[in-house]
Amino acid sequence: MVRRIADTLVLQIKQMIAAEGLAAGTRLSERALAERFRVSRTPVREAIQRLVREGLLATSEDGAHRISSAGAMLVQSGEKQLAPPDPLEQAYFAIAEDRLAGQLPERVTENEFARRYDISRAQLAAVLRRMAQEGWIERLPGHGWRFTPILTSAATYDQGYRFRILIEAAGILEPTFSLNRAALERCEQQQRMLLERINEVSAADIFNANTQLHEAIAECSGNVFFIDSLKRLNSLRRLMEYRKTFNREASARRCREHLSLIELLLTGQQEAAADFIRLHLRDAAREKSARIDS
């Protein structure tokens, strides 16, 4: 999720440089940017690091970040190619980040949301509707909302993966397992599309597609406890998944692994598929937990 907020911040900082005609050598501080864009310093730090990697900012000997000569060129280009940030996306990820950081209580009124995030009632309604559909907030009688439980630490995130290794592999070996070929073929097409557009899709796109695949496989098990447990766990881990750094190379590798897994299932190799999914989830857990801890 920090990565998604940083995506927006990178665009905003570029637009700020261009719109205000900031010259090479101008210092940009984390604190000032966080206050200007009303976010915490964590995503600002990520955005600054990305701009440094792009060569638009440079780090001076005193550790300060300053606009480089390449960054100053944004003034001449006007950054016309940059789309304005989506206020709904900004509000959505700002609320999510604040909730994960413990800065929002379990219960919040619509008035409190509107004041804190400076959005219209119509925009707030759209954001709350999206959060409710994803299962991490629910409406209370009246105008209040309650956040549902979510995974909030690297430790619980890792525990969730270990639980998935147990139930997803076991589900494939259930005596009631019955392959839903049509569902898996749809997932196969989706994974191929993600792989083709890996540089365009978002972390949410990746999460949703991968969740659909793993839940489709669980449903083939015919075991209602496996199915329900996996769906509940996916709902709990959604925000933590968004918060981790989005590594497109790793996501592409997971897509290729998913295609191999689907092929094993479509060709009736259940035992091989069970072994494969154990290794797949174990490797994914190791790689993703490292990014959450960092």
PDB file of C-alpha atoms in Angstrom:
ATOM      1  CA  MET A   1       0.000   0.000   0.000  1.00  0.00           C
ATOM      2  CA  VAL A   2       2.891   2.394   0.770  1.00  0.00           C
ATOM      3  CA  ARG A   3       4.030   1.674  -2.765  1.00  0.00           C
ATOM      4  CA  ARG A   4       0.640   2.666  -4.189  1.00  0.00           C
ATOM      5  CA  ILE A   5       0.639   5.960  -2.263  1.00  0.00           C
ATOM      6  CA  ALA A   6       4.231   6.526  -3.398  1.00  0.00           C
ATOM      7  CA  ASP A   7       3.125   6.024  -7.019  1.00  0.00           C
ATOM      8  CA  THR A   8       0.781   8.985  -6.635  1.00  0.00           C
ATOM      9  CA  LEU A   9       3.358  11.033  -4.727  1.00  0.00           C
ATOM     10  CA  VAL A  10       5.967  10.578  -7.459  1.00  0.00           C
ATOM     11  CA  LEU A  11       3.537  12.136  -9.944  1.00  0.00           C
ATOM     12  CA  GLN A  12       2.588  14.914  -7.541  1.00  0.00           C
ATOM     13  CA  ILE A  13       6.199  15.839  -6.776  1.00  0.00           C
ATOM     14  CA  LYS A  14       7.064  15.926 -10.477  1.00  0.00           C
ATOM     15  CA  GLN A  15       4.065  18.137 -11.148  1.00  0.00           C
ATOM     16  CA  MET A  16       5.012  20.393  -8.237  1.00  0.00           C
ATOM     17  CA  ILE A  17       8.541  20.837  -9.597  1.00  0.00           C
ATOM     18  CA  ALA A  18       7.213  21.670 -13.056  1.00  0.00           C
ATOM     19  CA  ALA A  19       4.354  23.925 -11.927  1.00  0.00           C
ATOM     20  CA  GLU A  20       6.464  25.940  -9.474  1.00  0.00           C
ATOM     21  CA  GLY A  21       9.535  26.154 -11.702  1.00  0.00           C
ATOM     22  CA  LEU A  22      11.842  24.755  -9.033  1.00  0.00           C
ATOM     23  CA  ALA A  23      15.505  25.061  -9.960  1.00  0.00           C
ATOM     24  CA  ALA A  24      18.313  22.539  -9.694  1.00  0.00           C
ATOM     25  CA  GLY A  25      19.645  22.463  -6.135  1.00  0.00           C
ATOM     26  CA  THR A  26      16.302  23.203  -4.491  1.00  0.00           C
ATOM     27  CA  ARG A  27      15.967  21.116  -1.352  1.00  0.00           C
ATOM     28  CA  LEU A  28      12.902  18.889  -0.849  1.00  0.00           C
ATOM     29  CA  SER A  29      12.369  17.701   2.725  1.00  0.00           C
ATOM     30  CA  GLU A  30      10.346  14.673   3.769  1.00  0.00           C
ATOM     31  CA  ARG A  31       8.519  16.659   6.430  1.00  0.00           C
ATOM     32  CA  ALA A  32       7.477  19.490   4.106  1.00  0.00           C
ATOM     33  CA  LEU A  33       6.266  17.080   1.426  1.00  0.00           C
ATOM     34  CA  ALA A  34       4.333  15.005   3.970  1.00  0.00           C
ATOM     35  CA  GLU A  35       2.583  18.123   5.250  1.00  0.00           C
ATOM     36  CA  ARG A  36       1.869  19.423   1.754  1.00  0.00           C
ATOM     37  CA  PHE A  37       0.323  16.197   0.472  1.00  0.00           C
ATOM     38  CA  ARG A  38      -1.237  15.166   3.818  1.00  0.00           C
ATOM     39  CA  VAL A  39       0.406  11.762   4.079  1.00  0.00           C
ATOM     40  CA  SER A  40       2.853  10.149   6.486  1.00  0.00           C
ATOM     41  CA  ARG A  41       6.595  10.355   5.895  1.00  0.00           C
ATOM     42  CA  THR A  42       6.907   6.653   5.005  1.00  0.00           C
ATOM     43  CA  PRO A  43       5.427   6.883   1.475  1.00  0.00           C
ATOM     44  CA  VAL A  44       7.172  10.252   0.993  1.00  0.00           C
ATOM     45  CA  ARG A  45      10.490   8.550   1.739  1.00  0.00           C
ATOM     46  CA  GLU A  46       9.685   5.818  -0.799  1.00  0.00           C
ATOM     47  CA  ALA A  47       8.727   8.419  -3.443  1.00  0.00           C
ATOM     48  CA  ILE A  48      11.952  10.369  -2.856  1.00  0.00           C
ATOM     49  CA  GLN A  49      14.041   7.209  -3.195  1.00  0.00           C
ATOM     50  CA  ARG A  50      12.344   6.423  -6.506  1.00  0.00           C
ATOM     51  CA  LEU A  51      12.970   9.958  -7.788  1.00  0.00           C
ATOM     52  CA  VAL A  52      16.624   9.593  -6.788  1.00  0.00           C
ATOM     53  CA  ARG A  53      16.807   6.334  -8.763  1.00  0.00           C
ATOM     54  CA  GLU A  54      15.234   8.111 -11.746  1.00  0.00           C
ATOM     55  CA  GLY A  55      17.921  10.775 -11.486  1.00  0.00           C
ATOM     56  CA  LEU A  56      15.448  13.595 -10.836  1.00  0.00           C
ATOM     57  CA  LEU A  57      16.655  14.140  -7.265  1.00  0.00           C
ATOM     58  CA  ALA A  58      20.173  13.913  -5.886  1.00  0.00           C
ATOM     59  CA  THR A  59      21.393  13.264  -2.335  1.00  0.00           C
ATOM     60  CA  SER A  60      23.924  15.816  -1.089  1.00  0.00           C
ATOM     61  CA  GLU A  61      26.727  15.141   1.391  1.00  0.00           C
ATOM     62  CA  ASP A  62      24.594  16.288   4.309  1.00  0.00           C
ATOM     63  CA  GLY A  63      21.936  13.718   3.392  1.00  0.00           C
ATOM     64  CA  ALA A  64      19.483  16.277   2.023  1.00  0.00           C
ATOM     65  CA  HIS A  65      17.581  15.602  -1.185  1.00  0.00           C
ATOM     66  CA  ARG A  66      17.824  18.272  -3.878  1.00  0.00           C
ATOM     67  CA  ILE A  67      16.478  18.652  -7.389  1.00  0.00           C
ATOM     68  CA  SER A  68      19.069  17.520  -9.933  1.00  0.00           C
ATOM     69  CA  SER A  69      19.740  19.143 -13.300  1.00  0.00           C
ATOM     70  CA  ALA A  70      17.592  16.407 -14.883  1.00  0.00           C
ATOM     71  CA  GLY A  71      14.819  17.148 -12.402  1.00  0.00           C
ATOM     72  CA  ALA A  72      14.948  20.834 -13.272  1.00  0.00           C
ATOM     73  CA  MET A  73      14.233  19.875 -16.897  1.00  0.00           C
ATOM     74  CA  LEU A  74      10.694  18.980 -15.792  1.00  0.00           C
ATOM     75  CA  VAL A  75      10.027  22.714 -15.714  1.00  0.00           C
ATOM     76  CA  GLN A  76      10.715  22.958 -19.446  1.00  0.00           C
ATOM     77  CA  SER A  77       8.669  19.883 -20.333  1.00  0.00           C
ATOM     78  CA  GLY A  78       5.788  20.899 -18.077  1.00  0.00           C
ATOM     79  CA  GLU A  79       5.250  17.202 -17.352  1.00  0.00           C
ATOM     80  CA  LYS A  80       2.255  17.239 -19.690  1.00  0.00           C
ATOM     81  CA  GLN A  81       2.316  13.485 -19.962  1.00  0.00           C
ATOM     82  CA  LEU A  82       1.420  13.016 -16.301  1.00  0.00           C
ATOM     83  CA  ALA A  83      -2.207  12.369 -15.443  1.00  0.00           C
ATOM     84  CA  PRO A  84      -3.543  14.179 -12.361  1.00  0.00           C
ATOM     85  CA  PRO A  85      -3.735  11.999  -9.252  1.00  0.00           C
ATOM     86  CA  ASP A  86      -7.061  10.311  -8.582  1.00  0.00           C
ATOM     87  CA  PRO A  87      -8.520  11.773  -5.349  1.00  0.00           C
ATOM     88  CA  LEU A  88     -10.469   8.563  -4.703  1.00  0.00           C
ATOM     89  CA  GLU A  89      -7.299   6.457  -4.926  1.00  0.00           C
ATOM     90  CA  GLN A  90      -5.465   8.943  -2.697  1.00  0.00           C
ATOM     91  CA  ALA A  91      -8.187   8.814  -0.046  1.00  0.00           C
ATOM     92  CA  TYR A  92      -8.506   5.020  -0.241  1.00  0.00           C
ATOM     93  CA  PHE A  93      -4.817   4.354   0.358  1.00  0.00           C
ATOM     94  CA  ALA A  94      -4.465   7.162   2.914  1.00  0.00           C
ATOM     95  CA  ILE A  95      -7.239   5.573   5.003  1.00  0.00           C
ATOM     96  CA  ALA A  96      -5.707   2.124   4.582  1.00  0.00           C
ATOM     97  CA  GLU A  97      -2.247   3.307   5.576  1.00  0.00           C
ATOM     98  CA  ASP A  98      -3.566   5.159   8.640  1.00  0.00           C
ATOM     99  CA  ARG A  99      -5.536   2.086   9.728  1.00  0.00           C
ATOM    100  CA  LEU A 100      -2.510  -0.204   9.409  1.00  0.00           C
ATOM    101  CA  ALA A 101      -0.375   2.345  11.250  1.00  0.00           C
ATOM    102  CA  GLY A 102      -2.852   2.383  14.153  1.00  0.00           C
ATOM    103  CA  GLN A 103      -3.812   6.017  13.578  1.00  0.00           C
ATOM    104  CA  LEU A 104      -7.516   5.281  13.120  1.00  0.00           C
ATOM    105  CA  PRO A 105      -9.763   3.756  15.811  1.00  0.00           C
ATOM    106  CA  GLU A 106     -11.925   0.719  15.187  1.00  0.00           C
ATOM    107  CA  ARG A 107     -15.041   2.897  14.797  1.00  0.00           C
ATOM    108  CA  VAL A 108     -15.145   6.103  12.747  1.00  0.00           C
ATOM    109  CA  THR A 109     -18.023   8.348  11.678  1.00  0.00           C
ATOM    110  CA  GLU A 110     -18.460   9.717   8.181  1.00  0.00           C
ATOM    111  CA  ASN A 111     -17.939  13.246   9.521  1.00  0.00           C
ATOM    112  CA  GLU A 112     -14.564  12.211  10.965  1.00  0.00           C
ATOM    113  CA  PHE A 113     -13.552  10.606   7.669  1.00  0.00           C
ATOM    114  CA  ALA A 114     -14.566  13.707   5.685  1.00  0.00           C
ATOM    115  CA  ARG A 115     -12.679  16.091   7.982  1.00  0.00           C
ATOM    116  CA  ARG A 116      -9.527  13.988   8.150  1.00  0.00           C
ATOM    117  CA  TYR A 117      -9.181  13.316   4.418  1.00  0.00           C
ATOM    118  CA  ASP A 118     -10.714  16.493   2.977  1.00  0.00           C
ATOM    119  CA  ILE A 119     -12.956  14.814   0.400  1.00  0.00           C
ATOM    120  CA  SER A 120     -16.554  15.408  -0.629  1.00  0.00           C
ATOM    121  CA  ARG A 121     -19.440  13.315   0.653  1.00  0.00           C
ATOM    122  CA  ALA A 122     -19.881  11.743  -2.785  1.00  0.00           C
ATOM    123  CA  GLN A 123     -16.191  10.820  -2.968  1.00  0.00           C
ATOM    124  CA  LEU A 124     -16.259   9.460   0.579  1.00  0.00           C
ATOM    125  CA  ALA A 125     -19.301   7.318  -0.232  1.00  0.00           C
ATOM    126  CA  ALA A 126     -17.457   5.807  -3.209  1.00  0.00           C
ATOM    127  CA  VAL A 127     -14.342   5.078  -1.132  1.00  0.00           C
ATOM    128  CA  LEU A 128     -16.334   3.521   1.722  1.00  0.00           C
ATOM    129  CA  ARG A 129     -18.316   1.414  -0.744  1.00  0.00           C
ATOM    130  CA  ARG A 130     -15.071   0.050  -2.206  1.00  0.00           C
ATOM    131  CA  MET A 131     -13.670  -0.744   1.247  1.00  0.00           C
ATOM    132  CA  ALA A 132     -16.915  -2.466   2.262  1.00  0.00           C
ATOM    133  CA  GLN A 133     -16.914  -4.568  -0.910  1.00  0.00           C
ATOM    134  CA  GLU A 134     -13.344  -5.651  -0.159  1.00  0.00           C
ATOM    135  CA  GLY A 135     -14.412  -6.660   3.343  1.00  0.00           C
ATOM    136  CA  TRP A 136     -12.229  -4.526   5.603  1.00  0.00           C
ATOM    137  CA  ILE A 137     -14.880  -2.088   6.810  1.00  0.00           C
ATOM    138  CA  GLU A 138     -18.594  -2.404   7.547  1.00  0.00           C
ATOM    139  CA  ARG A 139     -21.439   0.018   8.143  1.00  0.00           C
ATOM    140  CA  LEU A 140     -22.867   0.407  11.633  1.00  0.00           C
ATOM    141  CA  PRO A 141     -26.438   1.532  12.412  1.00  0.00           C
ATOM    142  CA  GLY A 142     -26.560   5.277  11.786  1.00  0.00           C
ATOM    143  CA  HIS A 143     -23.577   7.030  10.173  1.00  0.00           C
ATOM    144  CA  GLY A 144     -20.709   5.104  11.725  1.00  0.00           C
ATOM    145  CA  TRP A 145     -18.340   2.527  10.248  1.00  0.00           C
ATOM    146  CA  ARG A 146     -16.308  -0.238  11.881  1.00  0.00           C
ATOM    147  CA  PHE A 147     -13.019  -1.634  10.609  1.00  0.00           C
ATOM    148  CA  THR A 148     -12.948  -5.430  10.495  1.00  0.00           C
ATOM    149  CA  PRO A 149      -9.877  -7.366  11.705  1.00  0.00           C
ATOM    150  CA  ILE A 150      -6.885  -7.403   9.338  1.00  0.00           C
ATOM    151  CA  LEU A 151      -3.346  -8.719   9.424  1.00  0.00           C
ATOM    152  CA  THR A 152      -1.219  -5.876  10.760  1.00  0.00           C
ATOM    153  CA  SER A 153       2.276  -7.310  11.186  1.00  0.00           C
ATOM    154  CA  ALA A 154       4.881  -9.276   9.292  1.00  0.00           C
ATOM    155  CA  ALA A 155       4.591 -12.049  11.893  1.00  0.00           C
ATOM    156  CA  THR A 156       0.856 -12.621  11.397  1.00  0.00           C
ATOM    157  CA  TYR A 157       1.286 -12.269   7.633  1.00  0.00           C
ATOM    158  CA  ASP A 158       3.880 -15.064   7.699  1.00  0.00           C
ATOM    159  CA  GLN A 159       1.626 -17.219   9.885  1.00  0.00           C
ATOM    160  CA  GLY A 160      -1.127 -16.798   7.317  1.00  0.00           C
ATOM    161  CA  TYR A 161       1.155 -18.109   4.577  1.00  0.00           C
ATOM    162  CA  ARG A 162       2.120 -21.149   6.643  1.00  0.00           C
ATOM    163  CA  PHE A 163      -1.569 -21.884   7.162  1.00  0.00           C
ATOM    164  CA  ARG A 164      -2.167 -21.553   3.416  1.00  0.00           C
ATOM    165  CA  ILE A 165       0.602 -24.065   2.684  1.00  0.00           C
ATOM    166  CA  LEU A 166      -1.218 -26.602   4.844  1.00  0.00           C
ATOM    167  CA  ILE A 167      -4.765 -26.148   3.566  1.00  0.00           C
ATOM    168  CA  GLU A 168      -4.142 -25.414  -0.120  1.00  0.00           C
ATOM    169  CA  ALA A 169      -1.922 -28.436  -0.682  1.00  0.00           C
ATOM    170  CA  ALA A 170      -4.303 -30.643   1.323  1.00  0.00           C
ATOM    171  CA  GLY A 171      -7.267 -29.354  -0.646  1.00  0.00           C
ATOM    172  CA  ILE A 172      -5.799 -30.591  -3.926  1.00  0.00           C
ATOM    173  CA  LEU A 173      -5.431 -34.077  -2.401  1.00  0.00           C
ATOM    174  CA  GLU A 174      -8.953 -34.208  -0.924  1.00  0.00           C
ATOM    175  CA  PRO A 175     -10.963 -37.280  -2.009  1.00  0.00           C
ATOM    176  CA  THR A 176     -13.782 -34.887  -2.961  1.00  0.00           C
ATOM    177  CA  PHE A 177     -11.526 -32.889  -5.316  1.00  0.00           C
ATOM    178  CA  SER A 178     -13.317 -32.246  -8.625  1.00  0.00           C
ATOM    179  CA  LEU A 179     -11.631 -30.126 -11.268  1.00  0.00           C
ATOM    180  CA  ASN A 180     -13.562 -27.080 -12.502  1.00  0.00           C
ATOM    181  CA  ARG A 181     -11.901 -26.881 -15.896  1.00  0.00           C
ATOM    182  CA  ALA A 182     -13.807 -23.810 -17.071  1.00  0.00           C
ATOM    183  CA  ALA A 183     -12.860 -21.800 -13.971  1.00  0.00           C
ATOM    184  CA  LEU A 184      -9.191 -22.757 -14.225  1.00  0.00           C
ATOM    185  CA  GLU A 185      -9.086 -21.937 -17.921  1.00  0.00           C
ATOM    186  CA  ARG A 186     -10.487 -18.485 -17.160  1.00  0.00           C
ATOM    187  CA  CYS A 187      -7.796 -18.044 -14.529  1.00  0.00           C
ATOM    188  CA  GLU A 188      -5.197 -19.206 -17.038  1.00  0.00           C
ATOM    189  CA  GLN A 189      -6.268 -16.495 -19.498  1.00  0.00           C
ATOM    190  CA  GLN A 190      -6.156 -13.913 -16.729  1.00  0.00           C
ATOM    191  CA  GLN A 191      -2.639 -14.916 -15.676  1.00  0.00           C
ATOM    192  CA  ARG A 192      -1.420 -14.707 -19.283  1.00  0.00           C
ATOM    193  CA  MET A 193      -2.923 -11.225 -19.575  1.00  0.00           C
ATOM    194  CA  LEU A 194      -1.191 -10.126 -16.369  1.00  0.00           C
ATOM    195  CA  LEU A 195       2.119 -11.461 -17.641  1.00  0.00           C
ATOM    196  CA  GLU A 196       1.730  -9.578 -20.929  1.00  0.00           C
ATOM    197  CA  ARG A 197       0.852  -6.326 -19.134  1.00  0.00           C
ATOM    198  CA  ILE A 198       3.044  -6.718 -16.061  1.00  0.00           C
ATOM    199  CA  ASN A 199       4.437  -3.178 -16.416  1.00  0.00           C
ATOM    200  CA  GLU A 200       0.948  -1.654 -16.504  1.00  0.00           C
ATOM    201  CA  VAL A 201      -1.116  -3.558 -13.929  1.00  0.00           C
ATOM    202  CA  SER A 202      -1.436  -2.451 -10.312  1.00  0.00           C
ATOM    203  CA  ALA A 203      -0.755  -4.291  -7.066  1.00  0.00           C
ATOM    204  CA  ALA A 204      -4.521  -4.573  -6.610  1.00  0.00           C
ATOM    205  CA  ASP A 205      -4.896  -6.170 -10.070  1.00  0.00           C
ATOM    206  CA  ILE A 206      -2.240  -8.745  -9.209  1.00  0.00           C
ATOM    207  CA  PHE A 207      -3.722  -9.487  -5.798  1.00  0.00           C
ATOM    208  CA  ASN A 208      -7.269  -9.903  -7.121  1.00  0.00           C
ATOM    209  CA  ALA A 209      -6.267 -12.188  -9.999  1.00  0.00           C
ATOM    210  CA  ASN A 210      -4.021 -14.359  -7.847  1.00  0.00           C
ATOM    211  CA  THR A 211      -6.659 -14.588  -5.127  1.00  0.00           C
ATOM    212  CA  GLN A 212      -9.256 -15.704  -7.664  1.00  0.00           C
ATOM    213  CA  LEU A 213      -6.945 -18.487  -8.867  1.00  0.00           C
ATOM    214  CA  HIS A 214      -6.114 -19.840  -5.416  1.00  0.00           C
ATOM    215  CA  GLU A 215      -9.750 -19.677  -4.313  1.00  0.00           C
ATOM    216  CA  ALA A 216     -10.872 -21.419  -7.522  1.00  0.00           C
ATOM    217  CA  ILE A 217      -8.461 -24.269  -6.753  1.00  0.00           C
ATOM    218  CA  ALA A 218      -9.698 -24.431  -3.153  1.00  0.00           C
ATOM    219  CA  GLU A 219     -13.303 -24.659  -4.371  1.00  0.00           C
ATOM    220  CA  CYS A 220     -12.343 -27.704  -6.443  1.00  0.00           C
ATOM    221  CA  SER A 221     -11.485 -29.480  -3.160  1.00  0.00           C
ATOM    222  CA  GLY A 222     -15.163 -29.731  -2.252  1.00  0.00           C
ATOM    223  CA  ASN A 223     -14.198 -29.072   1.380  1.00  0.00           C
ATOM    224  CA  VAL A 224     -16.239 -26.130   2.667  1.00  0.00           C
ATOM    225  CA  PHE A 225     -13.853 -25.525   5.578  1.00  0.00           C
ATOM    226  CA  PHE A 226     -10.840 -25.134   3.287  1.00  0.00           C
ATOM    227  CA  ILE A 227     -12.783 -22.789   1.010  1.00  0.00           C
ATOM    228  CA  ASP A 228     -14.153 -20.609   3.808  1.00  0.00           C
ATOM    229  CA  SER A 229     -10.812 -20.446   5.642  1.00  0.00           C
ATOM    230  CA  LEU A 230      -8.926 -19.317   2.550  1.00  0.00           C
ATOM    231  CA  LYS A 231     -11.472 -16.629   1.669  1.00  0.00           C
ATOM    232  CA  ARG A 232     -11.399 -15.237   5.207  1.00  0.00           C
ATOM    233  CA  LEU A 233      -7.608 -15.219   5.237  1.00  0.00           C
ATOM    234  CA  ASN A 234      -7.419 -13.465   1.861  1.00  0.00           C
ATOM    235  CA  SER A 235      -9.731 -10.767   3.165  1.00  0.00           C
ATOM    236  CA  LEU A 236      -7.541 -10.277   6.235  1.00  0.00           C
ATOM    237  CA  ARG A 237      -4.286 -10.031   4.288  1.00  0.00           C
ATOM    238  CA  ARG A 238      -5.491  -7.722   1.495  1.00  0.00           C
ATOM    239  CA  LEU A 239      -4.191  -4.473   2.980  1.00  0.00           C
ATOM    240  CA  MET A 240      -0.880  -5.947   4.101  1.00  0.00           C
ATOM    241  CA  GLU A 241      -0.433  -7.224   0.548  1.00  0.00           C
ATOM    242  CA  TYR A 242      -1.002  -3.728  -0.845  1.00  0.00           C
ATOM    243  CA  ARG A 243       1.411  -2.254   1.681  1.00  0.00           C
ATOM    244  CA  LYS A 244       4.408  -4.340   0.651  1.00  0.00           C
ATOM    245  CA  THR A 245       6.721  -3.026  -2.015  1.00  0.00           C
ATOM    246  CA  PHE A 246       5.343  -3.976  -5.436  1.00  0.00           C
ATOM    247  CA  ASN A 247       8.064  -5.951  -7.247  1.00  0.00           C
ATOM    248  CA  ARG A 248       7.003  -6.427 -10.872  1.00  0.00           C
ATOM    249  CA  GLU A 249       9.762  -8.924 -11.639  1.00  0.00           C
ATOM    250  CA  ALA A 250       8.666 -11.128  -8.740  1.00  0.00           C
ATOM    251  CA  SER A 251       5.008 -10.742  -9.774  1.00  0.00           C
ATOM    252  CA  ALA A 252       5.848 -11.907 -13.294  1.00  0.00           C
ATOM    253  CA  ARG A 253       7.618 -14.941 -11.836  1.00  0.00           C
ATOM    254  CA  ARG A 254       4.534 -15.775  -9.753  1.00  0.00           C
ATOM    255  CA  CYS A 255       2.356 -15.533 -12.868  1.00  0.00           C
ATOM    256  CA  ARG A 256       4.570 -18.047 -14.657  1.00  0.00           C
ATOM    257  CA  GLU A 257       4.401 -20.333 -11.625  1.00  0.00           C
ATOM    258  CA  HIS A 258       0.612 -20.047 -11.625  1.00  0.00           C
ATOM    259  CA  LEU A 259       0.512 -21.079 -15.268  1.00  0.00           C
ATOM    260  CA  SER A 260       2.633 -24.147 -14.446  1.00  0.00           C
ATOM    261  CA  LEU A 261       0.314 -24.984 -11.540  1.00  0.00           C
ATOM    262  CA  ILE A 262      -2.774 -24.680 -13.735  1.00  0.00           C
ATOM    263  CA  GLU A 263      -1.195 -26.946 -16.355  1.00  0.00           C
ATOM    264  CA  LEU A 264      -0.518 -29.638 -13.745  1.00  0.00           C
ATOM    265  CA  LEU A 265      -4.134 -29.521 -12.597  1.00  0.00           C
ATOM    266  CA  LEU A 266      -5.614 -29.481 -16.090  1.00  0.00           C
ATOM    267  CA  THR A 267      -3.557 -32.560 -16.998  1.00  0.00           C
ATOM    268  CA  GLY A 268      -4.684 -34.480 -13.902  1.00  0.00           C
ATOM    269  CA  GLN A 269      -1.376 -34.389 -11.999  1.00  0.00           C
ATOM    270  CA  GLN A 270      -2.838 -33.700  -8.551  1.00  0.00           C
ATOM    271  CA  GLU A 271       0.052 -34.971  -6.420  1.00  0.00           C
ATOM    272  CA  ALA A 272       2.561 -32.982  -8.456  1.00  0.00           C
ATOM    273  CA  ALA A 273       0.290 -29.920  -8.174  1.00  0.00           C
ATOM    274  CA  ALA A 274       0.104 -30.303  -4.381  1.00  0.00           C
ATOM    275  CA  ASP A 275       3.911 -30.475  -4.156  1.00  0.00           C
ATOM    276  CA  PHE A 276       4.205 -27.518  -6.501  1.00  0.00           C
ATOM    277  CA  ILE A 277       1.808 -25.300  -4.538  1.00  0.00           C
ATOM    278  CA  ARG A 278       3.702 -25.987  -1.301  1.00  0.00           C
ATOM    279  CA  LEU A 279       6.945 -24.774  -2.854  1.00  0.00           C
ATOM    280  CA  HIS A 280       5.187 -21.884  -4.603  1.00  0.00           C
ATOM    281  CA  LEU A 281       3.627 -20.586  -1.368  1.00  0.00           C
ATOM    282  CA  ARG A 282       6.778 -21.159   0.668  1.00  0.00           C
ATOM    283  CA  ASP A 283       8.878 -19.136  -1.773  1.00  0.00           C
ATOM    284  CA  ALA A 284       6.238 -16.404  -2.033  1.00  0.00           C
ATOM    285  CA  ALA A 285       6.045 -16.127   1.767  1.00  0.00           C
ATOM    286  CA  ARG A 286       9.817 -15.808   2.091  1.00  0.00           C
ATOM    287  CA  GLU A 287      10.061 -13.161  -0.625  1.00  0.00           C
ATOM    288  CA  LYS A 288       7.039 -11.097   0.474  1.00  0.00           C
ATOM    289  CA  SER A 289       7.818 -11.191   4.193  1.00  0.00           C
ATOM    290  CA  ALA A 290      11.279  -9.836   3.457  1.00  0.00           C
ATOM    291  CA  ARG A 291       9.747  -6.857   1.633  1.00  0.00           C
ATOM    292  CA  ILE A 292       7.270  -6.164   4.446  1.00  0.00           C
ATOM    293  CA  ASP A 293      10.044  -6.238   7.052  1.00  0.00           C
ATOM    294  CA  SER A 294      12.238  -3.896   5.005  1.00  0.00           C
TER     295      SER A 294
END
